[in-house]
Short mmCIF file of C-alpha atoms in Angstrom, two decimals:
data_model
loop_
_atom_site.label_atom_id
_atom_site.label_comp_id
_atom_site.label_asym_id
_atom_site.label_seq_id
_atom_site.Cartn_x
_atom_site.Cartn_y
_atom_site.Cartn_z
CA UNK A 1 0.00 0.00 0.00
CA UNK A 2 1.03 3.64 -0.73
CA UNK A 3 2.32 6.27 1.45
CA UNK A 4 -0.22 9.63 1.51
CA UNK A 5 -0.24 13.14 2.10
CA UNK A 6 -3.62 14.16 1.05
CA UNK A 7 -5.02 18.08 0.74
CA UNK A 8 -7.21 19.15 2.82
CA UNK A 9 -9.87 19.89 0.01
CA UNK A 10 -10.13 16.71 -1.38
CA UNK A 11 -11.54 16.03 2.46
CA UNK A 12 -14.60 17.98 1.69
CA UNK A 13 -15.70 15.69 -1.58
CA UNK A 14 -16.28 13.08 1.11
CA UNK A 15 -17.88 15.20 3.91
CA UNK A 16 -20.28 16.19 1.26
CA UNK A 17 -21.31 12.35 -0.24
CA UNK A 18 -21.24 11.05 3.54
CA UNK A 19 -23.95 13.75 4.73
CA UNK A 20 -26.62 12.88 1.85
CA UNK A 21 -26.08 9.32 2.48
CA UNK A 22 -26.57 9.26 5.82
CA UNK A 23 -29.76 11.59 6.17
CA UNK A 24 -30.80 8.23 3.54
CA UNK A 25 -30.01 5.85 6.08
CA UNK A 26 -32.07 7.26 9.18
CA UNK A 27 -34.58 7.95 7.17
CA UNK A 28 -34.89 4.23 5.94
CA UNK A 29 -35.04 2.90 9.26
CA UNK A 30 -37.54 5.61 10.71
CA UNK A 31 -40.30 4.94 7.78
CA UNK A 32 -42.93 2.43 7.28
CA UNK A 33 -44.02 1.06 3.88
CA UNK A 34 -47.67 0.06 2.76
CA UNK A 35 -48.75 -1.60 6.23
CA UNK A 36 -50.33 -4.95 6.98
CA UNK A 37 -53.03 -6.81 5.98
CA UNK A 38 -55.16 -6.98 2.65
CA UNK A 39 -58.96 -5.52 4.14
CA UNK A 40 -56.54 -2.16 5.87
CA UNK A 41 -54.43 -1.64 2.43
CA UNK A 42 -57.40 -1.97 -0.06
CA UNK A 43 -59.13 0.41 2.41
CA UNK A 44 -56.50 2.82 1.74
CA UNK A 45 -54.74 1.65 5.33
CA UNK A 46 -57.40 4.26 6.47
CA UNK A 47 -57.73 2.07 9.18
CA UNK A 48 -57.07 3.68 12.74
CA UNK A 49 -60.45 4.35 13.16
CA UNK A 50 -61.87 0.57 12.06
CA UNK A 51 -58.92 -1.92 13.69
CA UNK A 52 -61.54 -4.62 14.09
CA UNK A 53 -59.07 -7.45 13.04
CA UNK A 54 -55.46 -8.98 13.94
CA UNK A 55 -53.73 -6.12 12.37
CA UNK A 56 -55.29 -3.63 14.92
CA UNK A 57 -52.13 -4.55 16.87
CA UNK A 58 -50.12 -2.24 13.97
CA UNK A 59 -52.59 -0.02 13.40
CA UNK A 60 -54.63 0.39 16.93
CA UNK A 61 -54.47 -2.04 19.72
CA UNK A 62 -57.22 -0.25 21.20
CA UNK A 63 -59.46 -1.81 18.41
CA UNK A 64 -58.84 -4.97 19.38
CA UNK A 65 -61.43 -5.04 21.96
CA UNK A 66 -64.13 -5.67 19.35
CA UNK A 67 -62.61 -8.56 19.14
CA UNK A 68 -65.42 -11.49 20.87
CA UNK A 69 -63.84 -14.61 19.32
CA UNK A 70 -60.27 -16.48 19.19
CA UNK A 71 -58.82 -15.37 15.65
CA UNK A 72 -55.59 -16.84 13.44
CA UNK A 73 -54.31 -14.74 10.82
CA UNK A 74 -51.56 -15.07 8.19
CA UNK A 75 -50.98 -13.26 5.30
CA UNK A 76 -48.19 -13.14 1.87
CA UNK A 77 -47.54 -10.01 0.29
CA UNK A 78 -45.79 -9.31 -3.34
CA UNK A 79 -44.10 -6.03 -3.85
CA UNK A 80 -42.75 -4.27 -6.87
CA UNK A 81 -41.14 -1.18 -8.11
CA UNK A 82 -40.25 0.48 -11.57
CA UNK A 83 -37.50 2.81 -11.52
CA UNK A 84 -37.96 5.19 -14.51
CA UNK A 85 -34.40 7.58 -13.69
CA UNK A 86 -32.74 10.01 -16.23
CA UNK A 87 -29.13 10.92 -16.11
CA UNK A 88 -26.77 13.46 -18.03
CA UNK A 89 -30.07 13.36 -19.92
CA UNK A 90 -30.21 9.40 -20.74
CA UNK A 91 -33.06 7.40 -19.52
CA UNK A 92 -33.00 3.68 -18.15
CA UNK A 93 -35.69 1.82 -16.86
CA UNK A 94 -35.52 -0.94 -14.20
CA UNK A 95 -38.18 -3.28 -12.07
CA UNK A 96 -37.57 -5.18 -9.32
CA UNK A 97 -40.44 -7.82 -7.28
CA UNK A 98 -40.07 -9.20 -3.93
CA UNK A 99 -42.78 -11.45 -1.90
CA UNK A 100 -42.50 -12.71 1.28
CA UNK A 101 -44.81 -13.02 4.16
CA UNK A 102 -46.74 -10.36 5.29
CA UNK A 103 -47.75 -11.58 8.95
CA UNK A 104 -49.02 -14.41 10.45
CA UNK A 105 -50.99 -13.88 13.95
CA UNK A 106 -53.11 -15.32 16.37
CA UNK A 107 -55.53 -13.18 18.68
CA UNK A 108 -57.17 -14.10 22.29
CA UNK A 109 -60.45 -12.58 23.89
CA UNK A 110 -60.35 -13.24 27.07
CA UNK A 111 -63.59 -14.50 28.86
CA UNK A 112 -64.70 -11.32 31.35
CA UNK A 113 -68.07 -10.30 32.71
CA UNK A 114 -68.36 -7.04 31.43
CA UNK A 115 -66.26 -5.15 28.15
CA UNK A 116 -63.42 -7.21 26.72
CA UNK A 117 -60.03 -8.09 27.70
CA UNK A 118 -58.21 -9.23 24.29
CA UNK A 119 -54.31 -10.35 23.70
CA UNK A 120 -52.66 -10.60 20.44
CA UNK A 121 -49.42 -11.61 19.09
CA UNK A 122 -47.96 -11.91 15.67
CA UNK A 123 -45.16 -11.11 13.24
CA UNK A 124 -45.82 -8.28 10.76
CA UNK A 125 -43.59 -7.39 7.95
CA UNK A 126 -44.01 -3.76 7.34
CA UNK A 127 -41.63 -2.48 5.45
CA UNK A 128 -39.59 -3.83 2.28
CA UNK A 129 -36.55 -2.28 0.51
CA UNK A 130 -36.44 -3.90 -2.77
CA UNK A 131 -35.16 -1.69 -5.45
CA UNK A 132 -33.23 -1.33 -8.39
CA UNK A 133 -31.89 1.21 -10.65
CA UNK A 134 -29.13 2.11 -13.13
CA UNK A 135 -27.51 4.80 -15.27
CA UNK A 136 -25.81 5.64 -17.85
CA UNK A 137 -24.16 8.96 -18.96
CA UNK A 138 -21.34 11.44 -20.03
CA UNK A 139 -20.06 13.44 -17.85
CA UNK A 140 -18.44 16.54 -19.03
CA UNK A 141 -18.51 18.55 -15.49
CA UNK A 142 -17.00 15.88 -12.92
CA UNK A 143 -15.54 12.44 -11.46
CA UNK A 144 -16.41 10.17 -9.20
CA UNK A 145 -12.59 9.65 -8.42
CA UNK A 146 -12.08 12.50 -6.51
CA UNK A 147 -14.56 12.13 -5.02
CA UNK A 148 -13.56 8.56 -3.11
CA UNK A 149 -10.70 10.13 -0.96
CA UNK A 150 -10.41 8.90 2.40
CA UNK A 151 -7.98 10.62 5.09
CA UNK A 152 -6.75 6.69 5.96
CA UNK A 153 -5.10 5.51 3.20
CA UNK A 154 -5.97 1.68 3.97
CA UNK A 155 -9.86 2.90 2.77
CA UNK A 156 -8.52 4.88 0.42
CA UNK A 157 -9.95 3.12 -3.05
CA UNK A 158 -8.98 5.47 -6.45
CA UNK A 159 -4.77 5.90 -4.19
CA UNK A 160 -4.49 2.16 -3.61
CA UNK A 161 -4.98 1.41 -7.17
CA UNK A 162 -3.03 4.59 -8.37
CA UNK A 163 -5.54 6.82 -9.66
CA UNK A 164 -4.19 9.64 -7.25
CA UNK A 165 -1.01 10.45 -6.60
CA UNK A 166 0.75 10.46 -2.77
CA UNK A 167 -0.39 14.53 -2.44
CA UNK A 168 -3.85 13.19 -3.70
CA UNK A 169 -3.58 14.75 -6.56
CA UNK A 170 -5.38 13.48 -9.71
CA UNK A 171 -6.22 14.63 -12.96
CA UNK A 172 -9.06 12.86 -13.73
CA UNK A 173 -11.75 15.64 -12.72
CA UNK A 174 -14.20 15.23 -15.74
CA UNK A 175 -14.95 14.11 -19.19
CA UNK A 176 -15.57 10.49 -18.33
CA UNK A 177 -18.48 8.23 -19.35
CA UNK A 178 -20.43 7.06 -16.57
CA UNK A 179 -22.74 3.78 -15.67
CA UNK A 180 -23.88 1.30 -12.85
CA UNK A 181 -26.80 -0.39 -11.20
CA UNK A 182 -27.91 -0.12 -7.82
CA UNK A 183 -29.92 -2.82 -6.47
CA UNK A 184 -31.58 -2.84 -2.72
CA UNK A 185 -33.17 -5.77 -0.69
CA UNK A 186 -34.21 -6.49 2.98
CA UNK A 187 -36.95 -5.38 5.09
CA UNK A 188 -38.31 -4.75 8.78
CA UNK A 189 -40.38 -7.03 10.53
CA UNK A 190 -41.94 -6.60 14.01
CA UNK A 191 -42.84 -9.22 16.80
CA UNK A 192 -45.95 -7.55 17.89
CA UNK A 193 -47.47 -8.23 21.65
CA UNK A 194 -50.87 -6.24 22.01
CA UNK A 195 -53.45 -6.05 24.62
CA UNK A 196 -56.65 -4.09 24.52
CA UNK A 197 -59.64 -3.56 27.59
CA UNK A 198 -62.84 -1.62 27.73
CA UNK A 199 -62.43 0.45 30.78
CA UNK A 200 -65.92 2.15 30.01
CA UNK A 201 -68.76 0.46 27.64
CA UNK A 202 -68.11 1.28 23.92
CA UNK A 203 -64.08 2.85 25.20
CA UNK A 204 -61.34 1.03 24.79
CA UNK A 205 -57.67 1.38 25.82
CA UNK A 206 -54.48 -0.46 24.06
CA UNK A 207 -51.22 -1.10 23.76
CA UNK A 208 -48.59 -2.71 21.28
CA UNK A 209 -44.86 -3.79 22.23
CA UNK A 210 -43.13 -4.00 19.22
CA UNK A 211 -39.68 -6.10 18.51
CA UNK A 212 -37.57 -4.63 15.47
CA UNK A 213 -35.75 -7.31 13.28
CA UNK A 214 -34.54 -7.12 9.88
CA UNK A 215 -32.04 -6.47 7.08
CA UNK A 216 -31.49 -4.27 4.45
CA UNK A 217 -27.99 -5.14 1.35
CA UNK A 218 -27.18 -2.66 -0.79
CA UNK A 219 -24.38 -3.26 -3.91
CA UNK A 220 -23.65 -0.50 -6.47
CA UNK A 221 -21.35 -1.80 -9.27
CA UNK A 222 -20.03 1.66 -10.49
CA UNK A 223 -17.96 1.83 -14.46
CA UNK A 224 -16.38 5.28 -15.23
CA UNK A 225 -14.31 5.09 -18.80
CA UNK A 226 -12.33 7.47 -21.40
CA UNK A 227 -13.84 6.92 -24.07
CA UNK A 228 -12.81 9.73 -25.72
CA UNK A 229 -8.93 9.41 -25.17
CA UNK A 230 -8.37 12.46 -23.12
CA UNK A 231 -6.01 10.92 -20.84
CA UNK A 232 -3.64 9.57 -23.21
CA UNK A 233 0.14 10.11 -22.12
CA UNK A 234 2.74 8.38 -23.53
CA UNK A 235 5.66 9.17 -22.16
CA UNK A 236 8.32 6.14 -21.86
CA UNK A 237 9.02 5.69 -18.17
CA UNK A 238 6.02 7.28 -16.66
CA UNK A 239 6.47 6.94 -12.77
CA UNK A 240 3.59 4.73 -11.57
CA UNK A 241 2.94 7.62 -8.80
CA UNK A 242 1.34 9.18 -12.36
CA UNK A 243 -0.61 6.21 -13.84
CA UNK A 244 -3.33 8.22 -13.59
CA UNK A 245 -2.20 10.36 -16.89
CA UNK A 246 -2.59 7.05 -18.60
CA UNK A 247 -6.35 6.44 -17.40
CA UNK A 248 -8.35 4.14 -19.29
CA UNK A 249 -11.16 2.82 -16.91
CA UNK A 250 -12.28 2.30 -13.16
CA UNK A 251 -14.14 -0.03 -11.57
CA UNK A 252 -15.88 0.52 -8.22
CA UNK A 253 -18.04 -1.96 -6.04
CA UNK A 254 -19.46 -1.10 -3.33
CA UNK A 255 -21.67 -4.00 -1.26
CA UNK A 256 -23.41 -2.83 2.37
CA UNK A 257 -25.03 -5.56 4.56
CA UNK A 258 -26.98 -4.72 7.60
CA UNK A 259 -28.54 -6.56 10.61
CA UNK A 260 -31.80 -4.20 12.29
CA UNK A 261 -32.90 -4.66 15.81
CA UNK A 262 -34.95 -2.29 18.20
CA UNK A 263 -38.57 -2.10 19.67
CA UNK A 264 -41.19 0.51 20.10
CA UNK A 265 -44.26 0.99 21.44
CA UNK A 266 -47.87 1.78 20.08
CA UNK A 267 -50.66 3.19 22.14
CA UNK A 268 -54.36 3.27 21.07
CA UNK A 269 -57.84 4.63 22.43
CA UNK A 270 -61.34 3.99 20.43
CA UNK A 271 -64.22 4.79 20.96
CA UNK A 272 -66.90 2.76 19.62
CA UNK A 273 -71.00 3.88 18.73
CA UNK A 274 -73.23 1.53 16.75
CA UNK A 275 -72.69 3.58 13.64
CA UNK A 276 -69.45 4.80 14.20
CA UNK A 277 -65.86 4.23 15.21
CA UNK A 278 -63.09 6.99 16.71
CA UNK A 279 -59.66 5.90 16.89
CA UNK A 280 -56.69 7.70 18.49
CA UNK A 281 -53.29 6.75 18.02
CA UNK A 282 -49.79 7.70 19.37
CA UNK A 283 -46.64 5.72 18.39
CA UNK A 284 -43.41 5.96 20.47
CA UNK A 285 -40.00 6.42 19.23
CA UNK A 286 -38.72 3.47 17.66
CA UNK A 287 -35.06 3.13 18.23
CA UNK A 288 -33.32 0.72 15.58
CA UNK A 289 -29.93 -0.76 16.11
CA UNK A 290 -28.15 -0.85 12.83
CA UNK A 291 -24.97 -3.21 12.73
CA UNK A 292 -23.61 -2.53 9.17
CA UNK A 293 -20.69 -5.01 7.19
CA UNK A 294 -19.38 -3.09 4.44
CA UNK A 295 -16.82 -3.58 1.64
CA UNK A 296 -15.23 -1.57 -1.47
CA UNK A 297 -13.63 -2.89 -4.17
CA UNK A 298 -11.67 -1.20 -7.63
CA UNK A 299 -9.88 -2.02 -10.11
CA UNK A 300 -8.08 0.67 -12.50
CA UNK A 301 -7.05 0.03 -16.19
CA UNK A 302 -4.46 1.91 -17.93
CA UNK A 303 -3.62 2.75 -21.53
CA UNK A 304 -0.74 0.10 -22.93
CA UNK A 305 1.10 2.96 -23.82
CA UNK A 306 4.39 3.93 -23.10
CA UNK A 307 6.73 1.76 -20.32
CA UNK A 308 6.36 2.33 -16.83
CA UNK A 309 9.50 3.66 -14.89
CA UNK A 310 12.05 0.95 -13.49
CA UNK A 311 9.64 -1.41 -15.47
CA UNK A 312 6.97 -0.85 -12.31
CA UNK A 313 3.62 -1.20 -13.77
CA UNK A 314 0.84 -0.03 -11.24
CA UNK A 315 -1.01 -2.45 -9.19
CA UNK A 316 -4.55 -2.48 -10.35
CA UNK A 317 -6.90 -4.21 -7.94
CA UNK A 318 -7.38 -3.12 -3.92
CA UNK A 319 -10.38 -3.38 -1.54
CA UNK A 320 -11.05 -3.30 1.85
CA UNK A 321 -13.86 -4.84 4.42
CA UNK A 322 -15.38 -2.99 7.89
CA UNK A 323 -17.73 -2.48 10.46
CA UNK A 324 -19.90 0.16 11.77
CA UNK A 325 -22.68 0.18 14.58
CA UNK A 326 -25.15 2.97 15.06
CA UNK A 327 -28.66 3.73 16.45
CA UNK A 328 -31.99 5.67 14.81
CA UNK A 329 -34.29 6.85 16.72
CA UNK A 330 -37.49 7.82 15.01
CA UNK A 331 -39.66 10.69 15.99
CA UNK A 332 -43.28 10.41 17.68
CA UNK A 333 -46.15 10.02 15.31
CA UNK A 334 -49.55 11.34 16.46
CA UNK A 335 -52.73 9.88 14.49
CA UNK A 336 -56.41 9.99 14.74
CA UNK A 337 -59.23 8.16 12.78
CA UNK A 338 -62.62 7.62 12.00
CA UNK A 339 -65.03 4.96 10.61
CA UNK A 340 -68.70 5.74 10.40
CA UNK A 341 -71.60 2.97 8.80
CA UNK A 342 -73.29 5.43 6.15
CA UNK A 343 -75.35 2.54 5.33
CA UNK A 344 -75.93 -0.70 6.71
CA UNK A 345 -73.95 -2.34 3.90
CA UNK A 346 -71.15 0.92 3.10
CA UNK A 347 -68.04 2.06 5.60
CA UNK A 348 -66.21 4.88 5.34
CA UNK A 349 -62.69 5.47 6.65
CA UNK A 350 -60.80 8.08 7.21
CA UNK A 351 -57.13 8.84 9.31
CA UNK A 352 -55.03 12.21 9.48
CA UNK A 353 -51.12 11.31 10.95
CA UNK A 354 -48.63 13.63 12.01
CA UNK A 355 -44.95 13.13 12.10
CA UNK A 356 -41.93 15.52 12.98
CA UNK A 357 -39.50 14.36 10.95
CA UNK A 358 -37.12 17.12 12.26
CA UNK A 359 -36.97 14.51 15.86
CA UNK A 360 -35.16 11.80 13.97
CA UNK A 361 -31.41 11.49 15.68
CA UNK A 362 -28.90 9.11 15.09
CA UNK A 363 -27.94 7.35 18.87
CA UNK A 364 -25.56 5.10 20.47
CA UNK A 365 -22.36 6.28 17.89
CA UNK A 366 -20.83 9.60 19.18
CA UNK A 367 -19.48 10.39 15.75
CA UNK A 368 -22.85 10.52 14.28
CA UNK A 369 -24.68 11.89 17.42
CA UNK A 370 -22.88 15.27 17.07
CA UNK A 371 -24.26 16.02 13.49
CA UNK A 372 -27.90 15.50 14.74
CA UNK A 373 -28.48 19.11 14.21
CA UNK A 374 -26.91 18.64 10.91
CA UNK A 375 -29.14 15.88 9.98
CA UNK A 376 -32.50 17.15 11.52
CA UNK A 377 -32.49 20.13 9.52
CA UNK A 378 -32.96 18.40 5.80
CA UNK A 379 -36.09 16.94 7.53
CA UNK A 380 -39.77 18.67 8.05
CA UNK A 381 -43.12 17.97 10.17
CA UNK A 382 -45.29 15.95 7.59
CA UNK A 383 -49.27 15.02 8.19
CA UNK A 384 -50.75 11.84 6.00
CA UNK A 385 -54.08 11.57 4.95
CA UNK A 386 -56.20 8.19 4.32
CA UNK A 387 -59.42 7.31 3.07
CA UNK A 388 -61.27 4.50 2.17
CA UNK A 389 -64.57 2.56 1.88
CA UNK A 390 -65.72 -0.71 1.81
CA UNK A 391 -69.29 -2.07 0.49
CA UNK A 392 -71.00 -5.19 2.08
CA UNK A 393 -72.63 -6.82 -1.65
CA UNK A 394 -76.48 -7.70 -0.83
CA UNK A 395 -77.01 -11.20 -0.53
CA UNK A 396 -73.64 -12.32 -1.29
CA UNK A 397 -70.89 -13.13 0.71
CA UNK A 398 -67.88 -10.52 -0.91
CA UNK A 399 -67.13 -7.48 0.43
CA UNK A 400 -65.44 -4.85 -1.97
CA UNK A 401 -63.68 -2.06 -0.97
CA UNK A 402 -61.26 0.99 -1.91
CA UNK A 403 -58.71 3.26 -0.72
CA UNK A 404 -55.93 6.51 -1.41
CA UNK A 405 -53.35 7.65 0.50
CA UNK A 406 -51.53 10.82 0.46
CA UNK A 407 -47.92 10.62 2.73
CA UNK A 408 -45.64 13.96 2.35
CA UNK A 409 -41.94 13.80 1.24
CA UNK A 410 -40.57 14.33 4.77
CA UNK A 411 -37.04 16.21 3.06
CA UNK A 412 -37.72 20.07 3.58
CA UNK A 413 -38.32 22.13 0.16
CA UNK A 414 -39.19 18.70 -1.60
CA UNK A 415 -41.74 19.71 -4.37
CA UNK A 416 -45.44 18.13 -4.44
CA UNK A 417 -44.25 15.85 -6.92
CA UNK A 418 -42.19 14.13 -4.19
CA UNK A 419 -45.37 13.03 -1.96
CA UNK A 420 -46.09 9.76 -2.49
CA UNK A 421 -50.07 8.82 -3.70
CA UNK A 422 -51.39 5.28 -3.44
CA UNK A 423 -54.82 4.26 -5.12
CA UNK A 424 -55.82 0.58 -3.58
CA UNK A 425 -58.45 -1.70 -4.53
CA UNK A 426 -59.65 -4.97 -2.96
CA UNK A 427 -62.38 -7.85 -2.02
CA UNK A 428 -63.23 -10.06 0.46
CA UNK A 429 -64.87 -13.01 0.71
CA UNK A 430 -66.45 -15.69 2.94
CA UNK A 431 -65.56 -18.90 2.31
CA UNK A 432 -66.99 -20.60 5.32
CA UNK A 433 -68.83 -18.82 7.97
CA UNK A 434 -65.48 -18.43 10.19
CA UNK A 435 -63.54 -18.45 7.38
CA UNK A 436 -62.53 -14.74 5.02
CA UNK A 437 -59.80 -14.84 2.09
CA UNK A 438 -58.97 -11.06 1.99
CA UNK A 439 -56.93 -9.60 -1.48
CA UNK A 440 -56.16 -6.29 -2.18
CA UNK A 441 -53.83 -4.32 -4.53
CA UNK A 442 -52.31 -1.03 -4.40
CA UNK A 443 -50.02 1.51 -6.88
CA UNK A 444 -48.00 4.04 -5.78
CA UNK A 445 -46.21 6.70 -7.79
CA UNK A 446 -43.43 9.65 -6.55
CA UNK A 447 -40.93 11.31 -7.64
CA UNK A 448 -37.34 11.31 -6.05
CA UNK A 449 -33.69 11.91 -7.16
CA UNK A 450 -30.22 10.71 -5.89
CA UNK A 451 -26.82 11.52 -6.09
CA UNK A 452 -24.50 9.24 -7.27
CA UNK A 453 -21.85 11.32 -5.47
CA UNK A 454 -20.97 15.45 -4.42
CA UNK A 455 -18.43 17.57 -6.21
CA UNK A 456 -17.73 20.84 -4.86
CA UNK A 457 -18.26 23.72 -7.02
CA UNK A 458 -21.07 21.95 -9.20
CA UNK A 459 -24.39 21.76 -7.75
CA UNK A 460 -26.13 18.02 -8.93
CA UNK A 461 -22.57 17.00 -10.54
CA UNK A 462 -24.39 13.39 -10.40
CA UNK A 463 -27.47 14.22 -10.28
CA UNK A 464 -29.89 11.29 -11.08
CA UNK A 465 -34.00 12.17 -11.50
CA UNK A 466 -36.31 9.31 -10.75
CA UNK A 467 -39.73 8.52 -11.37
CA UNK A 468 -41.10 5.82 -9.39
CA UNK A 469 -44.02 3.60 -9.32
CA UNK A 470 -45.08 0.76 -6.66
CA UNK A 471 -47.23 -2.19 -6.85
CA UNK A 472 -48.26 -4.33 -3.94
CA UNK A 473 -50.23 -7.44 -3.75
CA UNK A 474 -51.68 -8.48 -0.64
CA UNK A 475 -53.41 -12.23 0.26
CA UNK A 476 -54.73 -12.27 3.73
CA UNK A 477 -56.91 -15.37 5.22
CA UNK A 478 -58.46 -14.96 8.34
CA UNK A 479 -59.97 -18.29 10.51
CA UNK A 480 -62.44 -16.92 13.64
CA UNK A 481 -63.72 -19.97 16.07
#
């Protein structure tokens, strides 16, 4: 490995990609994807205020007090995203499915004399991180190389395979064609142990103990090339400590696996009429324990031109393996909903939640717990909005039903186009009298845009603009005895 003297503005390329990564990171362990269970998402998961099922323990625990009879749930879920991204004005298109189970859970009234005393517990799989997406470019403006510096040379990728020089110096600061992929995978899953009671007829109190567990792998394979010839030296004995004047192409892999664990708490309140349903929610800080394996690989090619001083060639191929441990702590989220019986045979939904995204804070890594003010302030307070309906079919047995959603970017000065909107759809059906197979599908659509990496000087020197579109699938069957 290379000695190293590096400049002190080279240090500020990395400052700047670490930041907008990491505000990525909390914010992927603080957020919840489409919910659980087919009857809330075709509803539009406008379902604080009807919780009369299993998955009242995610959405109100209070509502499980309706419950009068023992109940086994389980549920699979299939989820899928297009990534339609444009870059240095090229468009590429990728897709990506995963399905897994959604939750499987069991729930137990409790024989009492008066009210309800109800237990549930269950594993619910409420979030999924499946993506992928790719690009392809020129790039007239900027590098990634640079951009890679390290102040320890042993993580260090573009020096160790002598792109730089020992001042970390490099000429290779644009005019480069550009492409990788990005793909995403994992999820969070919580071990949910609920309890609901009337303490008043028709007024229920609950309360949901959730265990975090989970993953989340991320791998960018990363090509930069000169296509064009510009760095083309050919000077006989060219000290390897220049290769870099004889740049021909870089590859860069990158590979993240993580291992989630944490718990939070839910509390509910409902209050229940013949006609109508009021449910109040209020979820605790979750607090996620991320313990992160992480390795980089490259490989540089050079032009066969020229001889290499002392006959020396360059070595070509370095990477490195580490560790990291931190905690996210999400902020309080404050919800209320309502369900009212307009007819005998149609339900209406409706929930309003409120977030303050500015409370997320990174915890248990002092490195990362000083730039909390740093981080809160790309974040804003955002408030969701649900509705949904469902329609009891005279003299049959199916139940139909459908939903929107509106949830906020939570990044301050994100446009409109950033919110995320969700149109569900979805039946249900009877197929014994204890017996209800639930499906329900949803679509999603937002836009977003990432940063491959930061260059100082050039605003969006990587910039890559995404439009995104989500499909879930949702199978739910329900057995009451």
């Amino acid at each position: 490995m290379k000695n190293v003297k590096h400049s002190i503005i080279i240090t500020l390329f990395v400052w700047l990609n670490a930041s907008a990564q990491f505000s990525e990171d909390a914010l992927r362990y603080a957020t919840r994807g489409t919910g659980v269970g087919s009857r809330a998402l075709a509803m539009g998961n406008a379902y604080i205020g009807v919780s009369d099922d299993y998955s009242a323990s995610i959405w109100n625990p209070a509502g499980l007090a309706q419950l009068r009879r023992l109940e086994f749930t389980g549920g699979i879920s299939s989820f899928g995203l297009t990534d339609d991204a444009i870059y240095l004005g090229r468009k590429s298109s990728d897709n990506v499915t995963a399905t897994a189970l959604d939750n499987v859970g069991f729930v137990f009234p409790f024989p009492t004399v008066r009210g309800s005393l109800v237990f549930a517990f269950g594993y619910n799989r409420i979030a999924d991180f499946a993506s992928s997406h790719s690009f392809n470019g020129y790039n007239s403006q900027s590098s990634i190389i640079p951009t890679l510096y390290d102040t320890n040379a042993t993580y260090d990728i573009p020096f160790n395979v002598y792109l730089t020089n020992t001042n970390g110096y490099t000429s290779i600061q644009k005019d480069v064609q550009q492409h990788g992929l990005v793909k995403e995978g994992g999820n969070i899953g919580l071990w949910s142990f609920a309890g609901a009671i009337d303490v008043e007829e028709n007024i229920s109190f609950g309360i949901s103990l959730n265990i975090v567990s989970g993953s989340y792998e991320y791998t960018r394979n990363y090509v930069e090339e000169d296509i064009n010839n510009v760095y083309n030296n050919t000077q006989a004995s060219l000290p390897r400590d220049s290769a870099y004047l004889r740049f021909n192409k870089f590859y860069h892999d990158r590979y993240i696996s993580s291992e989630l664990s944490g718990g939070g708490i839910t509390f509910g309140f409902m209050y229940r009429s013949e006609r109508y349903r009021v449910g109040i929610i209020a979820k605790a800080p979750t607090s996620t324990m991320v313990r992160e394996s992480y390795s980089d690989a490259g490989q540089s090619v050079f032009d066969n031109a020229g001889s290499w001083q002392n006959n020396q060639p360059p070595e070509t191929k370095y990477s490195f393996n580490a560790t990291n441990e931190y905690g996210v702590s999400s902020p309080w989220t404050l919800g209320i909903g309502a369900s009212v019986y307009v007819l005998p045979e149609l339900l209406f939904a409706g929930d309003v939640e409120y977030t303050d995204w500015t409370q997320i804070e990174w915890t248990d890594n002092s490195s990362l717990e000083k730039d909390n003010p740093m981080l809160q302030k790309n974040f804003r307070a955002t408030t969701s909005y649900r509705v949904g309906a469902e329609f009891d079919v005279p003299y049959t047995d199916v139940r139909i039903r459908a939903g929107y959603s509106l949830t906020p970017s939570p990044y301050k000065n994100d446009p409109a186009s950033f919110d995320q909107t969700v149109y569900s759809a979805g039946a249900g059906i009877f197929l014994q009298r204890n017996v209800v197979l639930d499906g329900a599908i949803a679509f999603g659509s937002y836009k977003s845009f990432r940063n491959q990496y930061s260059f100082p000087g050039i605003p969006n020197a990587s910039r890559t603009d995404e439009s995104i579109t989500t499909t879930a699938v949702n199978i739910t069957l329900s057995y009451r005895f």
